[in-house]
């Protein structure tokens, strides 16, 4: 079994308002065997990169390489936009060394609720994947059960939106919204292709593709 440990600690600061929540980066980020265009930071895989969508939305012109400057560019974006990153999986074992969420076993979760209590400005969680088995929303639902809580549906339109409440130290309730964005993984392309909205947009513009659809969806939240 390959022990897949998350190589990056949560990136959260005192003014963070939105928190991106995924699972684990590909195993090569844990072993340090990065590809030429990978960035040594959260969501750093060039071939499955949240940063490509953010780049397209904001026209930033990120670097895509192993340099420290590429990391600083992404950290600056997060600081400026009051966004943090805290993937929910701390570690897992794998029989096969790949990035599949389904391939994770003996999963150890991070205490995301604990981070939310420590950073009271956070009002939104952005899941980079839905409620399929071993996805970030799936694990967060399990995590909430440990605190006797559950998600309440707000909108069933994609991306689905839920909310839950969290008590602060004074006993006051704070509502936190969750948004289940479509995964950046190529395996999610088939799901996108089956969506009525995607088909409608594709019929109007044959050049419209799954990358464009993700950019359109992520734009509202990032």
Coordinates of N, CA and C in Angstrom, one line a residue:
X1 N 0.8 -1.2 0.0 CA 0.0 0.0 0.0 C 0.9 1.3 0.0
X2 N 0.4 2.2 -0.8 CA 1.1 3.5 -0.8 C 0.4 4.5 0.2
X3 N 1.2 5.0 1.2 CA 0.7 6.0 2.1 C 0.7 7.4 1.5
X4 N -0.5 7.9 1.2 CA -0.6 9.2 0.5 C -0.9 10.2 1.6
X5 N 0.1 11.0 1.9 CA -0.1 12.1 2.9 C -0.1 13.4 2.2
X6 N -1.0 14.3 2.7 CA -1.2 15.6 2.1 C 0.1 16.4 2.3
X7 N 0.7 16.9 1.2 CA 2.0 17.6 1.4 C 1.9 19.1 1.8
X8 N 0.7 19.6 1.9 CA 0.5 21.1 2.2 C -0.4 21.3 3.4
X9 N 0.0 22.1 4.3 CA -0.9 22.5 5.4 C -2.0 23.4 4.8
X10 N -3.1 23.6 5.6 CA -4.1 24.5 5.2 C -3.5 25.9 5.0
X11 N -4.0 26.6 4.0 CA -3.6 28.0 3.7 C -4.8 28.9 4.1
X12 N -4.8 29.4 5.3 CA -5.9 30.2 5.8 C -5.3 31.4 6.5
X13 N -5.9 32.6 6.4 CA -5.4 33.7 7.1 C -6.6 34.4 7.9
X14 N -6.3 35.4 8.7 CA -7.3 36.0 9.5 C -8.5 36.6 8.8
X15 N -8.3 37.0 7.6 CA -9.4 37.7 6.8 C -10.1 36.7 5.8
X16 N -9.7 35.5 5.8 CA -10.3 34.5 4.9 C -11.8 34.4 5.1
X17 N -12.5 34.5 3.9 CA -14.0 34.5 3.9 C -14.5 33.2 3.2
X18 N -13.8 32.7 2.2 CA -14.1 31.5 1.5 C -13.0 30.5 1.6
X19 N -13.4 29.3 1.7 CA -12.4 28.2 1.9 C -12.6 27.1 0.8
X20 N -11.6 26.9 0.0 CA -11.7 25.8 -1.0 C -11.3 24.5 -0.3
X21 N -12.2 23.5 -0.6 CA -12.0 22.2 0.1 C -12.0 21.1 -1.0
X22 N -10.9 20.4 -1.1 CA -10.8 19.3 -2.0 C -10.4 18.0 -1.1
X23 N -9.7 17.1 -1.8 CA -9.3 15.9 -1.1 C -7.8 15.8 -0.9
X24 N -7.1 15.3 -1.9 CA -5.7 15.2 -2.0 C -5.1 15.5 -3.3
X25 N -3.9 16.1 -3.4 CA -3.3 16.3 -4.7 C -2.8 15.0 -5.2
X26 N -2.4 14.9 -6.5 CA -1.8 13.6 -7.0 C -0.6 13.2 -6.2
X27 N -0.4 11.8 -6.1 CA 0.7 11.3 -5.3 C 2.1 11.9 -5.6
X28 N 2.3 12.4 -6.8 CA 3.7 12.9 -7.1 C 4.0 14.2 -6.3
X29 N 2.9 14.9 -5.8 CA 3.2 16.0 -5.0 C 3.6 15.6 -3.6
X30 N 3.2 14.4 -3.1 CA 3.7 13.9 -1.9 C 5.1 13.3 -1.9
X31 N 5.5 12.8 -3.1 CA 6.8 12.2 -3.3 C 7.8 13.2 -3.8
X32 N 7.4 14.4 -4.2 CA 8.3 15.4 -4.7 C 8.7 15.2 -6.2
X33 N 8.0 14.4 -6.9 CA 8.4 14.1 -8.3 C 7.5 14.9 -9.3
X34 N 7.6 16.2 -9.2 CA 6.8 17.1 -9.9 C 7.1 17.1 -11.4
X35 N 6.1 17.4 -12.2 CA 6.3 17.5 -13.7 C 6.7 19.0 -13.9
X36 N 7.2 19.2 -15.1 CA 7.8 20.5 -15.4 C 6.9 21.7 -15.2
X37 N 5.6 21.5 -15.5 CA 4.7 22.6 -15.4 C 3.8 22.6 -14.1
X38 N 4.1 21.6 -13.3 CA 3.5 21.6 -12.0 C 4.0 22.8 -11.1
X39 N 3.1 23.2 -10.2 CA 3.5 24.2 -9.2 C 3.4 23.6 -7.8
X40 N 4.4 23.8 -7.0 CA 4.6 23.1 -5.7 C 3.7 23.8 -4.7
X41 N 2.4 23.7 -4.9 CA 1.4 24.3 -4.0 C 0.0 23.6 -4.2
X42 N -0.9 23.9 -3.4 CA -2.3 23.4 -3.5 C -2.8 23.5 -5.0
X43 N -3.4 22.4 -5.5 CA -4.0 22.4 -6.8 C -2.9 22.7 -7.9
X44 N -1.7 22.3 -7.6 CA -0.6 22.6 -8.5 C -0.5 21.8 -9.8
X45 N -1.2 20.8 -10.0 CA -1.1 20.0 -11.2 C -1.6 20.8 -12.4
X46 N -0.7 20.9 -13.3 CA -1.1 21.7 -14.5 C -2.2 21.0 -15.3
X47 N -2.3 19.7 -15.2 CA -3.3 18.9 -16.0 C -4.6 18.7 -15.3
X48 N -4.7 19.2 -14.1 CA -6.0 19.1 -13.3 C -6.0 20.3 -12.4
X49 N -6.0 21.5 -13.0 CA -5.6 22.7 -12.2 C -6.7 23.7 -12.0
X50 N -7.1 23.9 -10.8 CA -8.0 25.0 -10.5 C -7.5 26.4 -10.9
X51 N -6.1 26.5 -10.9 CA -5.5 27.7 -11.3 C -5.7 28.1 -12.7
X52 N -5.9 27.1 -13.6 CA -6.2 27.4 -15.0 C -7.5 28.2 -15.1
X53 N -8.5 27.8 -14.3 CA -9.8 28.4 -14.4 C -9.7 29.8 -13.8
X54 N -9.0 29.9 -12.6 CA -8.9 31.3 -12.0 C -8.1 32.2 -12.9
X55 N -7.1 31.7 -13.6 CA -6.3 32.5 -14.6 C -7.2 33.0 -15.7
X56 N -8.1 32.1 -16.2 CA -9.0 32.5 -17.3 C -10.0 33.5 -16.8
X57 N -10.4 33.4 -15.6 CA -11.4 34.3 -15.1 C -10.9 35.7 -14.8
X58 N -9.7 35.8 -14.3 CA -9.1 37.1 -13.9 C -8.0 37.6 -14.8
X59 N -7.6 36.8 -15.8 CA -6.5 37.2 -16.7 C -5.3 37.6 -16.0
X60 N -4.8 36.7 -15.1 CA -3.7 37.0 -14.3 C -2.3 36.7 -15.0
X61 N -2.3 35.6 -15.7 CA -1.0 35.3 -16.3 C -0.1 34.5 -15.4
X62 N -0.6 33.6 -14.6 CA 0.2 32.8 -13.7 C 1.3 32.1 -14.4
X63 N 2.4 31.9 -13.7 CA 3.5 31.0 -14.1 C 3.1 29.6 -13.8
X64 N 3.5 28.7 -14.7 CA 3.2 27.3 -14.5 C 4.6 26.5 -14.5
X65 N 5.2 26.5 -13.4 CA 6.5 25.8 -13.2 C 6.7 25.5 -11.8
X66 N 7.9 25.0 -11.5 CA 8.2 24.6 -10.1 C 8.8 25.7 -9.2
X67 N 8.8 26.9 -9.7 CA 9.5 28.1 -9.1 C 8.7 28.5 -7.8
X68 N 9.5 29.2 -6.9 CA 8.9 29.8 -5.8 C 8.0 31.0 -6.2
X69 N 8.3 31.6 -7.3 CA 7.5 32.8 -7.7 C 6.1 32.3 -8.1
X70 N 6.0 31.2 -8.7 CA 4.7 30.6 -9.1 C 3.9 30.4 -7.9
X71 N 4.5 29.9 -6.8 CA 3.7 29.7 -5.5 C 3.3 31.1 -5.0
X72 N 4.2 32.0 -5.0 CA 3.9 33.4 -4.4 C 2.8 34.0 -5.2
X73 N 2.7 33.8 -6.5 CA 1.6 34.4 -7.3 C 0.3 33.9 -6.8
X74 N 0.2 32.6 -6.6 CA -1.0 32.0 -6.1 C -1.4 32.4 -4.7
X75 N -0.4 32.5 -3.9 CA -0.7 32.9 -2.5 C -1.2 34.4 -2.4
X76 N -0.6 35.2 -3.3 CA -1.0 36.6 -3.4 C -2.5 36.7 -3.8
X77 N -2.9 35.9 -4.8 CA -4.2 35.9 -5.3 C -5.2 35.5 -4.1
X78 N -4.8 34.5 -3.4 CA -5.7 34.0 -2.3 C -5.8 35.1 -1.2
X79 N -4.7 35.7 -0.8 CA -4.7 36.8 0.1 C -5.6 38.0 -0.3
X80 N -5.4 38.4 -1.6 CA -6.1 39.5 -2.1 C -7.6 39.3 -2.2
X81 N -8.0 38.0 -2.4 CA -9.4 37.7 -2.6 C -10.0 37.1 -1.4
X82 N -9.3 37.1 -0.3 CA -9.8 36.5 1.0 C -10.3 35.1 0.9
X83 N -9.5 34.3 0.2 CA -9.8 32.9 0.0 C -8.7 32.0 0.6
X84 N -9.1 30.9 1.2 CA -8.2 30.0 1.8 C -8.4 28.6 1.2
X85 N -7.4 27.7 1.5 CA -7.5 26.3 1.0 C -7.3 25.4 2.2
X86 N -8.2 24.5 2.3 CA -8.1 23.5 3.4 C -8.7 22.2 2.9
X87 N -7.9 21.3 2.2 CA -8.4 20.0 1.8 C -8.8 19.2 3.0
X88 N -9.8 18.4 2.8 CA -10.4 17.7 4.0 C -9.6 16.4 4.3
X89 N -8.9 15.8 3.4 CA -8.2 14.6 3.7 C -6.7 14.9 4.1
X90 N -6.4 14.3 5.2 CA -5.0 14.5 5.7 C -4.1 13.4 5.1
X91 N -4.7 12.2 5.1 CA -3.9 11.1 4.5 C -4.8 9.9 4.2
X92 N -4.3 9.0 3.3 CA -5.0 7.8 2.9 C -4.0 6.8 2.4
X93 N -4.4 5.5 2.4 CA -3.6 4.5 1.7 C -4.2 4.2 0.4
X94 N -3.3 3.7 -0.5 CA -3.7 3.4 -1.9 C -3.1 2.1 -2.3
X95 N -3.9 1.2 -2.9 CA -3.3 0.0 -3.5 C -2.7 0.3 -4.8
X96 N -3.3 1.3 -5.5 CA -2.8 1.8 -6.8 C -2.4 3.2 -6.7
X97 N -1.2 3.6 -7.2 CA -0.7 4.9 -7.0 C -1.3 5.8 -8.1
X98 N -2.4 6.4 -7.8 CA -3.0 7.4 -8.7 C -3.8 8.4 -7.9
X99 N -4.4 9.3 -8.6 CA -5.1 10.4 -7.9 C -6.6 10.2 -7.7
X100 N -7.1 9.0 -8.0 CA -8.5 8.7 -7.9 C -9.0 8.8 -6.5
X101 N -10.1 9.6 -6.2 CA -10.7 9.6 -4.9 C -11.2 8.2 -4.5
X102 N -11.7 7.5 -5.5 CA -12.3 6.2 -5.1 C -11.2 5.2 -4.7
X103 N -10.0 5.5 -5.0 CA -8.9 4.6 -4.7 C -8.4 4.8 -3.3
X104 N -8.9 5.8 -2.5 CA -8.4 6.0 -1.2 C -9.0 5.0 -0.2
X105 N -8.2 4.6 0.7 CA -8.6 3.7 1.8 C -8.0 4.2 3.1
X106 N -8.5 3.7 4.2 CA -8.0 4.1 5.6 C -7.8 5.6 5.7
X107 N -8.9 6.3 5.3 CA -8.8 7.8 5.2 C -8.8 8.5 6.5
X108 N -7.9 9.4 6.7 CA -7.8 10.3 7.9 C -8.3 11.7 7.5
X109 N -9.3 12.2 8.1 CA -9.8 13.5 7.7 C -9.2 14.6 8.6
X110 N -9.1 15.8 8.0 CA -8.7 17.0 8.8 C -10.0 17.5 9.5
X111 N -9.7 18.3 10.6 CA -10.8 18.9 11.4 C -11.2 20.2 10.8
X112 N -11.9 20.2 9.7 CA -12.3 21.4 9.0 C -13.2 22.3 9.9
X113 N -14.1 21.6 10.7 CA -14.9 22.4 11.6 C -14.0 23.1 12.6
X114 N -13.0 22.5 13.1 CA -12.1 23.2 14.0 C -11.4 24.4 13.4
X115 N -11.1 24.4 12.1 CA -10.6 25.5 11.4 C -11.6 26.6 11.2
X116 N -12.8 26.2 11.0 CA -13.9 27.2 10.8 C -14.2 27.9 12.2
X117 N -14.0 27.2 13.3 CA -14.2 27.9 14.6 C -13.0 28.8 14.8
X118 N -11.8 28.5 14.3 CA -10.7 29.4 14.6 C -10.6 30.6 13.7
X119 N -11.4 30.5 12.5 CA -11.4 31.6 11.6 C -12.8 32.0 11.4
X120 N -13.3 32.9 12.2 CA -14.8 33.3 12.2 C -15.3 34.1 11.0
X121 N -14.4 34.6 10.2 CA -14.8 35.3 9.0 C -15.2 34.4 7.8
X122 N -14.9 33.1 7.9 CA -15.2 32.2 6.8 C -16.7 32.0 6.8
X123 N -17.3 32.3 5.6 CA -18.8 32.1 5.5 C -19.2 31.1 4.4
X124 N -18.2 30.7 3.6 CA -18.5 29.8 2.4 C -17.4 28.8 2.2
X125 N -17.8 27.5 2.0 CA -16.9 26.5 1.6 C -17.2 26.1 0.2
X126 N -16.1 26.0 -0.6 CA -16.2 25.7 -2.0 C -15.6 24.3 -2.2
X127 N -16.5 23.3 -2.4 CA -16.0 22.0 -2.6 C -15.6 21.8 -4.1
X128 N -14.4 21.3 -4.3 CA -14.0 21.0 -5.7 C -14.4 19.6 -6.1
X129 N -15.7 19.3 -6.0 CA -16.3 18.0 -6.3 C -17.6 17.9 -5.5
X130 N -18.4 17.0 -5.9 CA -19.7 16.8 -5.3 C -19.8 15.7 -4.2
X131 N -20.9 15.1 -4.1 CA -21.2 14.1 -3.1 C -20.9 12.7 -3.5
X132 N -20.2 12.5 -4.6 CA -19.8 11.1 -5.0 C -18.9 10.5 -4.0
X133 N -18.8 9.2 -3.9 CA -18.0 8.5 -2.8 C -16.6 9.0 -2.8
X134 N -16.1 9.4 -1.6 CA -14.8 9.9 -1.3 C -14.5 11.3 -1.9
X135 N -15.5 12.0 -2.4 CA -15.3 13.3 -2.8 C -15.3 14.3 -1.6
X136 N -15.0 15.5 -1.8 CA -14.9 16.4 -0.6 C -16.2 16.7 0.1
X137 N -17.3 16.8 -0.7 CA -18.6 17.0 0.0 C -19.0 15.7 0.8
X138 N -18.7 14.6 0.2 CA -19.0 13.3 0.8 C -18.3 13.2 2.2
X139 N -17.1 13.5 2.2 CA -16.3 13.5 3.4 C -16.7 14.5 4.4
X140 N -17.1 15.7 3.9 CA -17.5 16.8 4.8 C -18.8 16.4 5.5
X141 N -19.7 15.8 4.8 CA -21.0 15.3 5.4 C -20.7 14.3 6.5
X142 N -19.7 13.4 6.3 CA -19.3 12.5 7.4 C -18.7 13.3 8.6
X143 N -17.9 14.3 8.3 CA -17.3 15.1 9.3 C -18.3 15.8 10.1
X144 N -19.3 16.4 9.5 CA -20.4 17.1 10.2 C -21.1 16.2 11.2
X145 N -21.3 14.9 10.8 CA -22.0 14.0 11.7 C -21.3 13.8 13.0
X146 N -20.0 13.9 13.0 CA -19.2 13.9 14.2 C -19.6 15.0 15.2
X147 N -20.1 16.1 14.6 CA -20.5 17.2 15.4 C -22.0 17.3 15.6
X148 N -22.7 16.3 15.2 CA -24.1 16.2 15.3 C -24.8 17.2 14.4
X149 N -24.2 17.5 13.2 CA -24.8 18.4 12.3 C -25.0 17.8 10.9
X150 N -25.7 18.5 10.0 CA -25.9 18.0 8.7 C -26.1 19.2 7.8
X151 N -26.0 19.0 6.5 CA -26.2 20.0 5.5 C -27.7 20.2 5.1
X152 N -28.2 21.4 5.0 CA -29.5 21.7 4.5 C -29.5 22.2 3.1
X153 N -30.3 21.7 2.2 CA -30.3 22.1 0.8 C -30.8 23.5 0.7
X154 N -30.1 24.3 0.0 CA -30.5 25.7 -0.4 C -31.0 25.8 -1.8
X155 N -30.2 25.2 -2.7 CA -30.5 25.2 -4.1 C -30.1 23.9 -4.8
X156 N -31.0 23.3 -5.5 CA -30.7 22.0 -6.1 C -30.1 22.1 -7.5
X157 N -30.0 23.4 -8.0 CA -29.4 23.6 -9.3 C -27.9 23.5 -9.2
X158 N -27.3 23.0 -10.3 CA -25.8 22.9 -10.3 C -25.2 24.2 -10.5
X159 N -24.2 24.6 -9.7 CA -23.7 23.9 -8.5 C -24.6 23.9 -7.3
X160 N -24.8 22.8 -6.7 CA -25.7 22.7 -5.6 C -25.2 23.4 -4.4
X161 N -26.1 24.1 -3.7 CA -25.7 24.9 -2.5 C -26.4 24.4 -1.3
X162 N -25.7 24.2 -0.2 CA -26.3 23.8 1.1 C -25.8 24.8 2.1
X163 N -26.3 24.6 3.3 CA -25.8 25.4 4.4 C -25.9 24.6 5.7
X164 N -25.2 25.1 6.7 CA -25.2 24.5 8.1 C -24.9 25.6 9.0
X165 N -25.2 25.4 10.3 CA -24.9 26.4 11.3 C -23.9 26.0 12.3
X166 N -23.1 26.9 12.8 CA -22.0 26.6 13.7 C -22.1 27.6 14.8
X167 N -22.0 27.1 16.0 CA -22.0 28.0 17.2 C -20.6 28.6 17.5
X168 N -20.6 29.8 17.9 CA -19.3 30.4 18.3 C -19.2 30.3 19.8
X169 N -18.1 30.8 20.3 CA -17.8 30.6 21.8 C -18.9 31.3 22.7
X170 N -19.6 32.3 22.1 CA -20.7 32.9 22.9 C -22.0 32.3 22.7
X171 N -22.1 31.2 21.9 CA -23.3 30.5 21.7 C -24.2 31.0 20.5
X172 N -23.7 32.1 19.8 CA -24.4 32.6 18.7 C -24.2 31.7 17.5
X173 N -25.2 31.6 16.6 CA -25.2 30.8 15.5 C -24.6 31.6 14.3
X174 N -23.8 30.9 13.5 CA -23.2 31.5 12.3 C -23.6 30.5 11.1
X175 N -24.2 31.0 10.1 CA -24.6 30.2 9.0 C -23.4 30.1 8.0
X176 N -23.1 28.9 7.5 CA -22.0 28.8 6.6 C -22.6 28.1 5.3
X177 N -22.3 28.6 4.2 CA -22.8 28.1 2.9 C -21.8 27.2 2.3
X178 N -22.2 26.1 1.6 CA -21.3 25.2 0.9 C -21.8 25.2 -0.6
X179 N -20.8 25.2 -1.4 CA -21.1 25.2 -2.9 C -20.3 24.0 -3.5
X180 N -21.0 23.1 -4.2 CA -20.3 22.0 -4.7 C -20.0 22.2 -6.2
X181 N -18.8 22.7 -6.5 CA -18.4 23.0 -7.8 C -18.0 21.7 -8.5
X182 N -18.1 21.7 -9.8 CA -17.7 20.5 -10.6 C -16.2 20.4 -10.5
X183 N -15.8 19.1 -10.3 CA -14.4 18.9 -10.1 C -13.6 19.3 -11.3
X184 N -12.3 19.7 -11.1 CA -11.4 20.0 -12.2 C -10.9 18.8 -12.9
X185 N -11.1 17.6 -12.3 CA -10.6 16.4 -12.8 C -11.2 16.1 -14.2
X186 N -10.4 15.5 -15.1 CA -10.9 15.2 -16.4 C -12.0 14.1 -16.4
X187 N -12.1 13.3 -15.3 CA -13.1 12.3 -15.1 C -14.5 12.9 -15.0
X188 N -14.5 14.2 -14.6 CA -15.8 14.9 -14.5 C -16.4 15.4 -15.8
X189 N -15.6 15.3 -16.9 CA -16.0 15.8 -18.2 C -17.3 15.1 -18.7
X190 N -17.4 13.8 -18.4 CA -18.6 13.1 -18.9 C -19.8 13.6 -18.2
X191 N -19.7 13.9 -16.9 CA -20.8 14.4 -16.1 C -21.3 15.8 -16.7
X192 N -20.3 16.6 -17.0 CA -20.6 17.9 -17.6 C -21.3 17.8 -18.9
X193 N -20.8 16.8 -19.7 CA -21.4 16.6 -21.0 C -22.9 16.2 -21.0
X194 N -23.3 15.6 -19.8 CA -24.7 15.2 -19.7 C -25.6 16.3 -19.2
X195 N -25.1 17.4 -18.8 CA -25.9 18.5 -18.2 C -26.7 19.2 -19.3
X196 N -28.0 19.4 -19.0 CA -28.8 20.1 -20.0 C -28.3 21.5 -20.4
X197 N -27.8 22.2 -19.4 CA -27.3 23.6 -19.6 C -26.0 23.5 -20.5
X198 N -25.2 22.6 -20.3 CA -24.0 22.4 -21.1 C -24.4 22.1 -22.6
X199 N -25.3 21.2 -22.7 CA -25.8 20.8 -24.1 C -26.4 22.0 -24.8
X200 N -27.1 22.8 -24.0 CA -27.8 24.0 -24.6 C -26.7 25.0 -25.1
X201 N -25.7 25.2 -24.3 CA -24.7 26.2 -24.6 C -23.8 25.7 -25.8
X202 N -23.6 24.3 -25.8 CA -22.8 23.7 -26.8 C -23.5 23.8 -28.2
X203 N -24.9 23.6 -28.1 CA -25.6 23.7 -29.4 C -25.6 25.1 -30.0
X204 N -25.5 26.1 -29.1 CA -25.5 27.5 -29.6 C -24.1 27.9 -30.1
X205 N -23.1 27.2 -29.5 CA -21.7 27.5 -29.8 C -20.9 26.2 -29.8
X206 N -20.7 25.6 -31.0 CA -20.0 24.3 -31.0 C -18.6 24.3 -30.4
X207 N -18.0 25.5 -30.4 CA -16.6 25.6 -29.8 C -16.6 25.6 -28.3
X208 N -17.8 25.8 -27.7 CA -17.9 25.8 -26.2 C -17.5 24.4 -25.7
X209 N -16.7 24.3 -24.6 CA -16.2 23.0 -24.1 C -16.3 23.0 -22.6
X210 N -15.8 21.8 -22.1 CA -16.0 21.6 -20.6 C -15.1 22.6 -19.8
X211 N -14.0 23.0 -20.4 CA -13.2 24.1 -19.7 C -14.0 25.4 -19.6
X212 N -14.6 25.8 -20.7 CA -15.4 27.0 -20.7 C -16.5 26.9 -19.7
X213 N -17.1 25.7 -19.6 CA -18.2 25.5 -18.6 C -17.8 25.7 -17.2
X214 N -16.6 25.1 -16.9 CA -16.1 25.3 -15.5 C -15.8 26.8 -15.2
X215 N -15.2 27.4 -16.2 CA -14.8 28.9 -16.0 C -16.1 29.6 -15.7
X216 N -17.2 29.3 -16.5 CA -18.5 30.0 -16.3 C -19.0 29.7 -14.9
X217 N -18.9 28.5 -14.4 CA -19.4 28.1 -13.1 C -18.6 28.7 -12.0
X218 N -17.2 28.6 -12.1 CA -16.4 29.1 -11.0 C -16.3 30.6 -10.9
X219 N -16.7 31.3 -12.0 CA -16.6 32.7 -12.0 C -17.4 33.4 -10.9
X220 N -18.5 32.9 -10.6 CA -19.4 33.5 -9.6 C -18.8 33.4 -8.2
X221 N -17.9 32.4 -8.0 CA -17.5 32.2 -6.6 C -16.0 32.5 -6.4
X222 N -15.2 32.7 -7.5 CA -13.8 32.9 -7.3 C -13.4 34.2 -8.0

